[in-house]
Short mmCIF file of C-alpha atoms and ligand atoms in Angstrom, two decimals:
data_model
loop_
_atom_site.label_atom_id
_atom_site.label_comp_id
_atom_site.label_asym_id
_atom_site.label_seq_id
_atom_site.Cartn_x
_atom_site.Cartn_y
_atom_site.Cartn_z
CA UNK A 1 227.84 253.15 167.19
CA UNK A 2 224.69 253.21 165.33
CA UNK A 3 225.07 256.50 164.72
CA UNK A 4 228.01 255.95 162.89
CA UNK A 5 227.55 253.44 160.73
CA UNK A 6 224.54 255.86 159.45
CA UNK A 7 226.99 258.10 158.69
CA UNK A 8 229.20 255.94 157.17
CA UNK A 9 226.35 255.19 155.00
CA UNK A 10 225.56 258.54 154.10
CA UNK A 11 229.13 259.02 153.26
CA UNK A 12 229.53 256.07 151.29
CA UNK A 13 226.37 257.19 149.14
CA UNK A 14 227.77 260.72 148.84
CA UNK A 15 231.27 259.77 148.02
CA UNK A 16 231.33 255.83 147.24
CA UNK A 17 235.22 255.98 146.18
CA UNK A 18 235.59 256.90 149.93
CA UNK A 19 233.94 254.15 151.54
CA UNK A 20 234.54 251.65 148.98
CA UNK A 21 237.57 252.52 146.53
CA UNK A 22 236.88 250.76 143.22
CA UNK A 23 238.89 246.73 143.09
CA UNK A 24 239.99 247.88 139.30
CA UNK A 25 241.14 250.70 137.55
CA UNK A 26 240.11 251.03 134.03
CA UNK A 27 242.68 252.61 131.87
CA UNK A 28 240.50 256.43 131.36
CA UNK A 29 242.44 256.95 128.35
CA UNK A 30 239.64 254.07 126.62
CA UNK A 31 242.30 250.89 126.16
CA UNK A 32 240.54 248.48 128.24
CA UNK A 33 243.06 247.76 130.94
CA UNK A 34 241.76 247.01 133.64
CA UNK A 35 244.09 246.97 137.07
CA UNK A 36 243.37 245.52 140.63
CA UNK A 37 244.72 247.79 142.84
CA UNK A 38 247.65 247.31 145.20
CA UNK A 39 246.23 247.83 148.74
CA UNK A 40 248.51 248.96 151.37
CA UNK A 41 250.85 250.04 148.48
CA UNK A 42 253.01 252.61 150.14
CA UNK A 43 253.76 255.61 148.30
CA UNK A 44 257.52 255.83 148.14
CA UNK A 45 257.51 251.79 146.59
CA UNK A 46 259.67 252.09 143.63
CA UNK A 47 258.12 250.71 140.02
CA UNK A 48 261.17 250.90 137.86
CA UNK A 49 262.18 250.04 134.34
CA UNK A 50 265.32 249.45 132.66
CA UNK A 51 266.07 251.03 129.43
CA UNK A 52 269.54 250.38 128.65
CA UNK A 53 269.53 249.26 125.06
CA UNK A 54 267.26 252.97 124.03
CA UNK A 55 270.14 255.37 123.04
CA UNK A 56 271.52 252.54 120.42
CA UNK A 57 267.56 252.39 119.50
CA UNK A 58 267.55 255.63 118.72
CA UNK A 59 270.52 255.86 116.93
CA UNK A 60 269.47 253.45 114.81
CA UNK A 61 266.13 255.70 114.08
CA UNK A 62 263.63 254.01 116.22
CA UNK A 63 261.18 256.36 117.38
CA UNK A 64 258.26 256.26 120.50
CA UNK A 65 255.09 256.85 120.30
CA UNK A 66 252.40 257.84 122.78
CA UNK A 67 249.07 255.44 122.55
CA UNK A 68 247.46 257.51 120.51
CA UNK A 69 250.69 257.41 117.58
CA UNK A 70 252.33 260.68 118.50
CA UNK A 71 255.81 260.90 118.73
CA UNK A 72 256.70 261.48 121.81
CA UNK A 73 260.38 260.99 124.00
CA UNK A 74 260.46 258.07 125.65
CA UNK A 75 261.35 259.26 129.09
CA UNK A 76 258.08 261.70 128.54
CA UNK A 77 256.38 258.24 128.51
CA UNK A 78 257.45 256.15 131.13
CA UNK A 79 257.29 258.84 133.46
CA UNK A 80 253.41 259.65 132.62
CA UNK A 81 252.85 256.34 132.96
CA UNK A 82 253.80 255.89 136.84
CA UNK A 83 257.45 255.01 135.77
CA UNK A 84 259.61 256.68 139.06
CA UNK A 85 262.98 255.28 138.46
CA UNK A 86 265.34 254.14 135.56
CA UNK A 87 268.02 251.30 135.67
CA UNK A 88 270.60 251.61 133.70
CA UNK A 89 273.57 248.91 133.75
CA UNK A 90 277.37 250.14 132.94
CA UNK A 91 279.71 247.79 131.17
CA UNK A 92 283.48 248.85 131.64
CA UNK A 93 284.40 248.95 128.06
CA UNK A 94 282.00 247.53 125.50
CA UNK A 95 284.34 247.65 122.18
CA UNK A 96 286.32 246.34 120.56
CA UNK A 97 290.40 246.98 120.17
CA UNK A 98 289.65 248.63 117.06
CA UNK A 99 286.44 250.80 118.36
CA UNK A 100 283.13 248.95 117.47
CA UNK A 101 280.81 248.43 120.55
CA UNK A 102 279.78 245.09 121.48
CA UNK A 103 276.17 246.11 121.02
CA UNK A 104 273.13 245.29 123.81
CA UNK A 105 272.97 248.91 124.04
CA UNK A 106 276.86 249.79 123.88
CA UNK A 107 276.27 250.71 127.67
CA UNK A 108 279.65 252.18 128.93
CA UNK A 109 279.60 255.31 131.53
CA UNK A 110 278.47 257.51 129.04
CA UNK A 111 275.44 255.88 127.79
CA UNK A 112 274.52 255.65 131.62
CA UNK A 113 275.66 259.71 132.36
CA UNK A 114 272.61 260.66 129.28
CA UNK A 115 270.22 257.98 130.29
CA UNK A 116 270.32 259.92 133.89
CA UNK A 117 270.48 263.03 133.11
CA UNK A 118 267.29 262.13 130.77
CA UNK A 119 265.62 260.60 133.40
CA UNK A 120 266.22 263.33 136.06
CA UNK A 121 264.75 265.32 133.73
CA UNK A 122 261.34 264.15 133.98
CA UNK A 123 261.98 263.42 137.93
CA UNK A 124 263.03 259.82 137.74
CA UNK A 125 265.96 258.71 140.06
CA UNK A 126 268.38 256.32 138.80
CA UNK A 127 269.30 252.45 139.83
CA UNK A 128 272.93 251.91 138.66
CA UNK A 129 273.58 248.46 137.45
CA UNK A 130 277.70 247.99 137.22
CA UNK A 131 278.41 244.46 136.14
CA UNK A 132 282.10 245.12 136.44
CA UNK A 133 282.88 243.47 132.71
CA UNK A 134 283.19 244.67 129.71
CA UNK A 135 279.81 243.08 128.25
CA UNK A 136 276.86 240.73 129.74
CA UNK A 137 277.55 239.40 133.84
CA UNK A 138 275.17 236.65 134.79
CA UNK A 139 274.87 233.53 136.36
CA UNK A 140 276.75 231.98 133.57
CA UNK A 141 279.31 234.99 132.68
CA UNK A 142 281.64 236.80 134.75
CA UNK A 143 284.51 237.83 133.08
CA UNK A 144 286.68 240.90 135.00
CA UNK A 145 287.03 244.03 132.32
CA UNK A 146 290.03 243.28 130.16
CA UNK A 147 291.77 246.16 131.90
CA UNK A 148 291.72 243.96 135.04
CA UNK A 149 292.73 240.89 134.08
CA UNK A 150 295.71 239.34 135.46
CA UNK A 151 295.60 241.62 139.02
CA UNK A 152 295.57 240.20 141.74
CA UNK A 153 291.90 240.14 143.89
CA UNK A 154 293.21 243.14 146.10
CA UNK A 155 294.83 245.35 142.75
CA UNK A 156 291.58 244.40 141.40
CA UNK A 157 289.69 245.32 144.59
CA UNK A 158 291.24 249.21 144.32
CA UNK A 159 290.20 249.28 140.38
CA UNK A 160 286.69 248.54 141.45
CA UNK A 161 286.62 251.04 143.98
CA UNK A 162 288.10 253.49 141.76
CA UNK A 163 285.89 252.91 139.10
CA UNK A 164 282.53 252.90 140.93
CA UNK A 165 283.33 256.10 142.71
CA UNK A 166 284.88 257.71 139.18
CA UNK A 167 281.58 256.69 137.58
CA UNK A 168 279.13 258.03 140.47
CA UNK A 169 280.86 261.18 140.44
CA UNK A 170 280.02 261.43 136.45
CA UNK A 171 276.45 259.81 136.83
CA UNK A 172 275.87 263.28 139.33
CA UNK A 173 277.99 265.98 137.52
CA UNK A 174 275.62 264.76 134.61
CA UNK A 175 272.45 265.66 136.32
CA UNK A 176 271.05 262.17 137.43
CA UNK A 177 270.05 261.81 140.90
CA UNK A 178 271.68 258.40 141.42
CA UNK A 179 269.19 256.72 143.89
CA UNK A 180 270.59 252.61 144.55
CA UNK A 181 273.53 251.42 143.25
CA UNK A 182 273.98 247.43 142.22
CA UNK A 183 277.49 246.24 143.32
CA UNK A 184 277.21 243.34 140.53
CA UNK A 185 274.71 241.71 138.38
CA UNK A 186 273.21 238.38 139.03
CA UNK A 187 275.96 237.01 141.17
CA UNK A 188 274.80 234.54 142.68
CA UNK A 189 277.68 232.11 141.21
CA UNK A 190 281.45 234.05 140.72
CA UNK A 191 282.02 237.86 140.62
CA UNK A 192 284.17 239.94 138.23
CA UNK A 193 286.22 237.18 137.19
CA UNK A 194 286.45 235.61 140.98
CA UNK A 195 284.72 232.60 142.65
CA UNK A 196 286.30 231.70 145.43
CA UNK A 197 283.80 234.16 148.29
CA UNK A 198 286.10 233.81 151.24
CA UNK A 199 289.25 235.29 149.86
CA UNK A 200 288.06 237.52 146.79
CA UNK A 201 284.70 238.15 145.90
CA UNK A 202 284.03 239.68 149.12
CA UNK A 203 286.40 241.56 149.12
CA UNK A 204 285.33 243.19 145.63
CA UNK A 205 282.11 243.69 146.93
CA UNK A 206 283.46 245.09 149.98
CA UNK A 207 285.28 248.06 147.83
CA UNK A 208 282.40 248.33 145.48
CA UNK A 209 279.90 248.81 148.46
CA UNK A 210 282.81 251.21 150.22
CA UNK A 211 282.79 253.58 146.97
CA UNK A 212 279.06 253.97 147.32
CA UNK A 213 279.19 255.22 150.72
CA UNK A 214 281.97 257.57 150.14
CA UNK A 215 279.90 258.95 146.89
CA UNK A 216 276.98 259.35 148.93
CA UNK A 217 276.05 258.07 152.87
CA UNK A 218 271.98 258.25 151.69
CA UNK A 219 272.60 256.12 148.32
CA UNK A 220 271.41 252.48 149.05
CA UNK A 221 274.10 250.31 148.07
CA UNK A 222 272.53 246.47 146.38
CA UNK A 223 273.72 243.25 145.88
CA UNK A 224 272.13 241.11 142.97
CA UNK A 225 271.36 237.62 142.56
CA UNK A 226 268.66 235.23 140.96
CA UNK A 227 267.32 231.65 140.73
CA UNK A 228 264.82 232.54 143.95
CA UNK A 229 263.40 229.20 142.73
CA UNK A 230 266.07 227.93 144.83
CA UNK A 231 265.47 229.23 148.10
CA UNK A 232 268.05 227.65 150.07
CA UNK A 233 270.68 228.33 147.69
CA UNK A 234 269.88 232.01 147.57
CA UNK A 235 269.85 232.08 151.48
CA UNK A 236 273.00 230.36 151.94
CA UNK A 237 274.45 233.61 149.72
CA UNK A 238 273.04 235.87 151.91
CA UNK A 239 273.76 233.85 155.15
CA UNK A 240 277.46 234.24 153.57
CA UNK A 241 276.95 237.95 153.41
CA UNK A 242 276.10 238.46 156.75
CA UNK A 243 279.43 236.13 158.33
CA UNK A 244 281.56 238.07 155.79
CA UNK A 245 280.28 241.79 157.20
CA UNK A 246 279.58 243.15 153.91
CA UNK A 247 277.90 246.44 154.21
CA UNK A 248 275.34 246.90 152.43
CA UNK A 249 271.46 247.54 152.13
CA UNK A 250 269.35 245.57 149.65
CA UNK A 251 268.93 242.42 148.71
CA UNK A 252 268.01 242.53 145.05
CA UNK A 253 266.99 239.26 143.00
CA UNK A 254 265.64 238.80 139.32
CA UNK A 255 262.42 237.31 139.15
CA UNK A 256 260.99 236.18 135.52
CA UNK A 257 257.96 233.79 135.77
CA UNK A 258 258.77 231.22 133.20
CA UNK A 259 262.14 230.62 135.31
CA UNK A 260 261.92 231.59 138.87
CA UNK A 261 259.20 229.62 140.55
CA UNK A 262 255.96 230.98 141.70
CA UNK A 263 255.09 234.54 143.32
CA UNK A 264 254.26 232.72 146.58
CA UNK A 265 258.17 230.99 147.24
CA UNK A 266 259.05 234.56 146.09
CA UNK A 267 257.63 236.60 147.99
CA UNK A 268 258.41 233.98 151.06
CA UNK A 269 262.14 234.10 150.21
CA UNK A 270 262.07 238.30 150.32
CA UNK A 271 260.29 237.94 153.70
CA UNK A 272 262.73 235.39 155.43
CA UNK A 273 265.38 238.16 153.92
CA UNK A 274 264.37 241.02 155.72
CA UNK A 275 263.09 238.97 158.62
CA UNK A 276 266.22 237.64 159.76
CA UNK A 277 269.26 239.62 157.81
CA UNK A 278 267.28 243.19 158.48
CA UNK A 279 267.73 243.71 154.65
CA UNK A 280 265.76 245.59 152.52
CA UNK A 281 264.32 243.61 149.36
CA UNK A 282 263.48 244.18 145.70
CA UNK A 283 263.39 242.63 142.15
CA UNK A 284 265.61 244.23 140.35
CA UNK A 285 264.41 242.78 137.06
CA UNK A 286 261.21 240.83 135.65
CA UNK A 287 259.29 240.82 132.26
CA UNK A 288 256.58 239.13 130.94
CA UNK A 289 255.59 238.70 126.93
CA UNK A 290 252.40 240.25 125.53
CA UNK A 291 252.14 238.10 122.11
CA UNK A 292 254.26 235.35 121.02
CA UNK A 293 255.06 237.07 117.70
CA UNK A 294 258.91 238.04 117.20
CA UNK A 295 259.31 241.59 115.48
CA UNK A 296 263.09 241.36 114.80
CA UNK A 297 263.86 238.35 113.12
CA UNK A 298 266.18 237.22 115.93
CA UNK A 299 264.56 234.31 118.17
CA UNK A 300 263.11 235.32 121.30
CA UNK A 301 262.75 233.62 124.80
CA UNK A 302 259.59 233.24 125.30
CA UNK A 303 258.47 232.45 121.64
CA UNK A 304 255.63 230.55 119.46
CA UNK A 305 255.74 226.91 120.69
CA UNK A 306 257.69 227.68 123.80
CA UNK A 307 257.14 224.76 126.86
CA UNK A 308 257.63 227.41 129.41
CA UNK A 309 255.07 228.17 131.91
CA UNK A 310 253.12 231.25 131.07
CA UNK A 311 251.29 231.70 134.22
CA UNK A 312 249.07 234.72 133.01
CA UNK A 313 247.75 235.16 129.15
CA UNK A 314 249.89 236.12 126.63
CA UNK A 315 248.21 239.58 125.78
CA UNK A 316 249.03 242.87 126.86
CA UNK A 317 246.47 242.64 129.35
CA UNK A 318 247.89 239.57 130.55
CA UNK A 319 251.39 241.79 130.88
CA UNK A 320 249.50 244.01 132.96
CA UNK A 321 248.36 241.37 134.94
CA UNK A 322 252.05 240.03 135.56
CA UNK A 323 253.33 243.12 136.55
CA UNK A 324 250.59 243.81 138.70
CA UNK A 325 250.71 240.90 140.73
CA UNK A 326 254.41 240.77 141.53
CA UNK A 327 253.90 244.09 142.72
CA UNK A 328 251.43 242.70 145.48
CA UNK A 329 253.85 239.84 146.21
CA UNK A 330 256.86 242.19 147.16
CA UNK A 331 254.58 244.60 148.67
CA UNK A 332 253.32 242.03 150.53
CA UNK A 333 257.04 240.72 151.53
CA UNK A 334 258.01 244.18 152.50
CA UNK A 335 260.01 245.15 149.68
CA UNK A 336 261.39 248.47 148.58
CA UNK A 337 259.87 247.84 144.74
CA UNK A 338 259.88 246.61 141.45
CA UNK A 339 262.04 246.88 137.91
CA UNK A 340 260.70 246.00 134.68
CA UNK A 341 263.83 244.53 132.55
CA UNK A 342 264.10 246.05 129.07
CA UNK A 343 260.82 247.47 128.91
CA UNK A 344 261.09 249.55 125.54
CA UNK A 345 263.63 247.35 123.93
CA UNK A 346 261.53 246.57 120.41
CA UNK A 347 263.17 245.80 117.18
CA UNK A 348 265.42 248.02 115.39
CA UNK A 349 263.18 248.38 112.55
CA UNK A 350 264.00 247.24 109.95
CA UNK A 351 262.14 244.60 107.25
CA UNK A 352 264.78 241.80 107.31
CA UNK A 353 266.89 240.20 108.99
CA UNK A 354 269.82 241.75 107.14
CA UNK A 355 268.61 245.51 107.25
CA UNK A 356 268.11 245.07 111.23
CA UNK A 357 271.35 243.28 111.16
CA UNK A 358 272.91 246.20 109.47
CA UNK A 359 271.91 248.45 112.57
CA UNK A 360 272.86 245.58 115.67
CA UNK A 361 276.22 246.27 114.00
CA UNK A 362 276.37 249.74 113.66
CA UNK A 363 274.64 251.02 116.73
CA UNK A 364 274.52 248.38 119.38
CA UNK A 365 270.96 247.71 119.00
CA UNK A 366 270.72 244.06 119.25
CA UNK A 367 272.02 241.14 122.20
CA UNK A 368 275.42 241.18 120.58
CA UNK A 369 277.25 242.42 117.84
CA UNK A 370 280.09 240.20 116.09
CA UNK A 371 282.68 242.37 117.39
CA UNK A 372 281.89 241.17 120.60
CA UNK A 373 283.58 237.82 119.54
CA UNK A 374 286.77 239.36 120.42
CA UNK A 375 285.99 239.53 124.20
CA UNK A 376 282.86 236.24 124.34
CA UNK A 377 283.88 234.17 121.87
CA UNK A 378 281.58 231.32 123.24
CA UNK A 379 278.68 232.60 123.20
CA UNK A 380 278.02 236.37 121.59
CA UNK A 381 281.17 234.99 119.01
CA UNK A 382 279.00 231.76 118.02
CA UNK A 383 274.98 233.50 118.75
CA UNK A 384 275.68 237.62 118.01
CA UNK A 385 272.24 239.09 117.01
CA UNK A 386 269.28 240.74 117.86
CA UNK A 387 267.00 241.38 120.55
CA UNK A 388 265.00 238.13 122.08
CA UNK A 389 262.51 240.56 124.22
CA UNK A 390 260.95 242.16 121.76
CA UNK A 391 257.43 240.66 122.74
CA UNK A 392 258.24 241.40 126.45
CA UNK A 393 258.21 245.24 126.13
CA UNK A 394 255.67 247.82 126.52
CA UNK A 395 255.97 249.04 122.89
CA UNK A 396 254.56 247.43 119.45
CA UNK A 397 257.13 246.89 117.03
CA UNK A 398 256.53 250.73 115.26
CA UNK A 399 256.67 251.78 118.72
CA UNK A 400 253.27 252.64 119.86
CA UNK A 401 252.92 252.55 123.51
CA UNK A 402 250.69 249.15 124.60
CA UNK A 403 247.71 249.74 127.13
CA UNK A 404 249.75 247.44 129.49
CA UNK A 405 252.61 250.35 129.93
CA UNK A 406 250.16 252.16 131.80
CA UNK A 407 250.11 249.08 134.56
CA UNK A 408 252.27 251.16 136.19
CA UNK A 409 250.25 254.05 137.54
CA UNK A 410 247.09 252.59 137.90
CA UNK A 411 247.78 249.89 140.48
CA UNK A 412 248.56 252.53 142.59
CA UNK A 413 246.17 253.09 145.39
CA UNK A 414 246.22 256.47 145.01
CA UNK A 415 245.88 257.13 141.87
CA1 CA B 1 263.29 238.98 118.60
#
C-alpha cells in the first residue's frame, strides 16, 4: 500500500496531468477562455449546433472568419472547434405561391441535402429537424404544410410517412450521414395541424417514427418538446407516449436559461425520463447571449434592459460558461448530448436597417420575410424581420469566431 502511494507520487511529479488532470482548460490559442472540464464525459456524447439560417447568410455575402480574421468555411470551424454534429430543420415548402421563400433560412429539403453533405464533409453527422409545416412549428405554431391541409389525420398520416422517408433518402444520396431524426419540433402542445393525441397526433408520429426505421434500423428516431420548467406537464407527454406505443428512442427537449427553469429541475426531469420510460435524453436546442448589443437592427430576445434571468455573465466567457455547464447537467442525467440553437446566425451585414432588410427579403436571412404573410399572417405577416439571436451566436457581427466557440472542445476530458 505504501508502496504505492510512493509511486503514485513519483508519477504524479513525473507526469502531473496524470495524477491530477488540470480543473480548467485555457484556450492555447491565447483568448483567455478558460473551461472546467466535464468529468466522466463519455466520448461518443454529442455537442451539436444548428446552422440552419447559414446558406441564406451566405447568399447574402456574409463571410466566417477564423479567430485570428481569416476567412475560413464555416463547417471548417465548427468542426475544429469540437463541433461533431449539425442540426438542420426542414420546412415542407417555405415560399410563397409566386416563389419567394419565407426567409429564417429558406430551409426546404434542399437547403438540408447541402448543409449535410457540408457537414459530412468535415465528419459531422447530421440531426434532422422536420417540423412538418411549411415555416416555424413551436409551442405556439403548428400549422400542417399547405399541401396537407384539409386530409384527413390518416391521408395526412401516409403524406408524412412519404415525405420523411422521400427526404432521408435525399439527405443520404447527398452525402450526409443522417445520424437522429426529430419527428416534430417543440410539440409539446398540437402536431402538424392536429391536437387531439388519442386519435391523430399519434398517429402522425407513429408514421413519421415508422419512415425512420424503414430509412435506416440504426438511425435514432426523436421526439421534441420544451417548457422542462414544467416538469409534470412534460412527463404527462411522455407518460402519453408510452400508453400510446409510439416507437421511438429519444426524448429531446429545448432548454434556454432565461425560460426553462434551472439546470438542476433539468437535469432531474432527463433523469426521471430515462429512469422510468428507458428513453434516451438530450437538448436538442439551447443558447445563451454574449453581449447585450443587437448587430442587425431587428430586436433581439435577450436584449439591453431585458428582466430575464441571466444566470451566467453576459460575455463570451460567460457563453462558455453556459454551455459548459448544461453539458455537466445532461451528462450528469445520462443524456446522449447537447445542441447549440443557431450558433452562427449573425446579422446579414448590412449598415441599416433597410440594406439588411433588402437581403431578409431576398435571401431568407432574417426570422421572416413579408412573403411569409401569405402562409402566418399573425405573426411573421404583422412582425417579418431580422434575426433576434444575433448576440447568442459564436460569431461577432463581421464574423470573427468568439473565444467562447471553442467551449466546445475544451470541456472535453480528453482533450
Ligand atoms: Ca437582432
Amino acid at each position: 500500500m505504501r508502496r504505492r502511494v510512493c509511486l503514485l507520487l513519483a508519477l504524479a511529479l513525473l507526469f502531473p496531468g496524470l495524477a491530477a488532470p488540470p480543473a480548467e482548460s485555457e484556450d492555447p490559442s491565447g483568448t483567455g477562455l478558460a473551461v472546467r472540464k466535464v468529468e466522466n464525459l463519455p466520448e461518443d456524447f454529442i455537442l451539436g449546433m444548428d446552422v440552419s439560417s447559414v446558406l441564406s447568410l451566405e447568399a447574402g455575402g456574409t463571410v466566417f472568419r477564423d479567430a485570428g480574421g481569416r476567412e475560413a468555411d464555416l463547417f471548417d470551424l465548427l468542426h475544429e472547434a469540437g463541433i461533431g454534429w449539425i442540426r438542420v430543420r426542414i420546412w415542407n415548402h417555405p415560399f410563397s405561391s409566386d416563389g419567394h421563400g419565407f426567409g429564417g433560412g429558406n430551409c426546404d429539403l434542399s437547403h438540408a441535402v447541402e448543409i449535410g453533405r457540408r457537414a459530412a464533409e468535415r465528419g459531422m453527422r447530421l440531426m434532422v429537424d422536420f417540423h412538418y409545416s411549411d415555416f416555424w412549428a413551436d409551442p405556439g405554431k403548428q400549422a400542417a404544410p399547405r399541401a396537407w391541409q384539409g386530409l384527413t389525420p390518416d391521408e395526412k398520416a401516409d403524406a408524412l410517412y412519404a415525405f420523411t422517408l422521400e427526404s432521408l433518402n435525399a439527405l443520404r444520396a447527398g452525402g450526409a450521414d443522417v445520424g437522429m431524426v426529430q419527428i416534430g419540433n417543440e410539440t409539446s402542445g398540437s402536431f402538424c395541424g392536429e391536437a387531439d393525441w388519442q386519435t391523430a397526433v399519434r398517429v402522425l408520429m407513429a408514421a413519421g417514427c415508422r419512415a425512420v426505421r424503414d430509412f435506416d434500423p440504426s438511425v435514432r428516431t426523436a421526439v421534441h418538446f420544451t417548457n422542462p420548467e414544467k416538469a409534470g406537464a412534460l412527463l404527462d407527454r411522455v407518460a402519453s407516449l408510452a400508453d400510446a406505443g409510439l416507437d421511438y428512442d429519444v426524448l429531446a427537449v429545448s432548454w434556454y436559461p432565461y425560460w426553462h427553469g434551472t439546470l438542476e429541475n433539468l437535469s432531474a426531469v432527463l433523469s426521471a425520463v430515462r429512469e422510468t420510460w428507458k428513453k434516451d435524453v438530450l437538448v436538442a436546442e439551447t443558447s445563451y447571449a454574449w453581449t447585450l448589443a443587437d448587430s442587425d437592427f431587428y430586436g433581439n430576445t435577450v436584449g439591453e434592459g431585458t428582466s430575464l434571468p441571466l444566470p451566467w455573465p453576459v460575455s463570451p466567457q460567460g457563453q462558455a460558461d453556459a454551455v459548459r455547464d448544461l453539458a455537466a447537467a445532461v451528462c450528469e442525467a445520462g443524456g446522449l448530448g447537447l445542441f447549440y440553437w443557431e450558433g452562427a446566425w449573425i446579422s446579414a451585414g448590412g449598415s441599416s436597417w433597410a440594406e439588411n432588410r433588402a437581403k431578409w427579403e431576398k435571401y431568407g436571412s432574417g426570422w421572416a420575410s413579408s412573403y411569409a404573410a401569405e402562409y402566418d399572417p399573425a405573426d411573421a405577416g404583422k412582425y417579418y424581420g431580422g434575426c433576434a439571436v444575433d448576440n447568442q451566436a459564436f460569431f461577432a457581427p463581421d464574423g470573427t469566431a468568439l473565444p467562447s466557440l471553442q467551449v466546445f472542445r475544451l470541456l472535453r476530458p480528453s482533450f
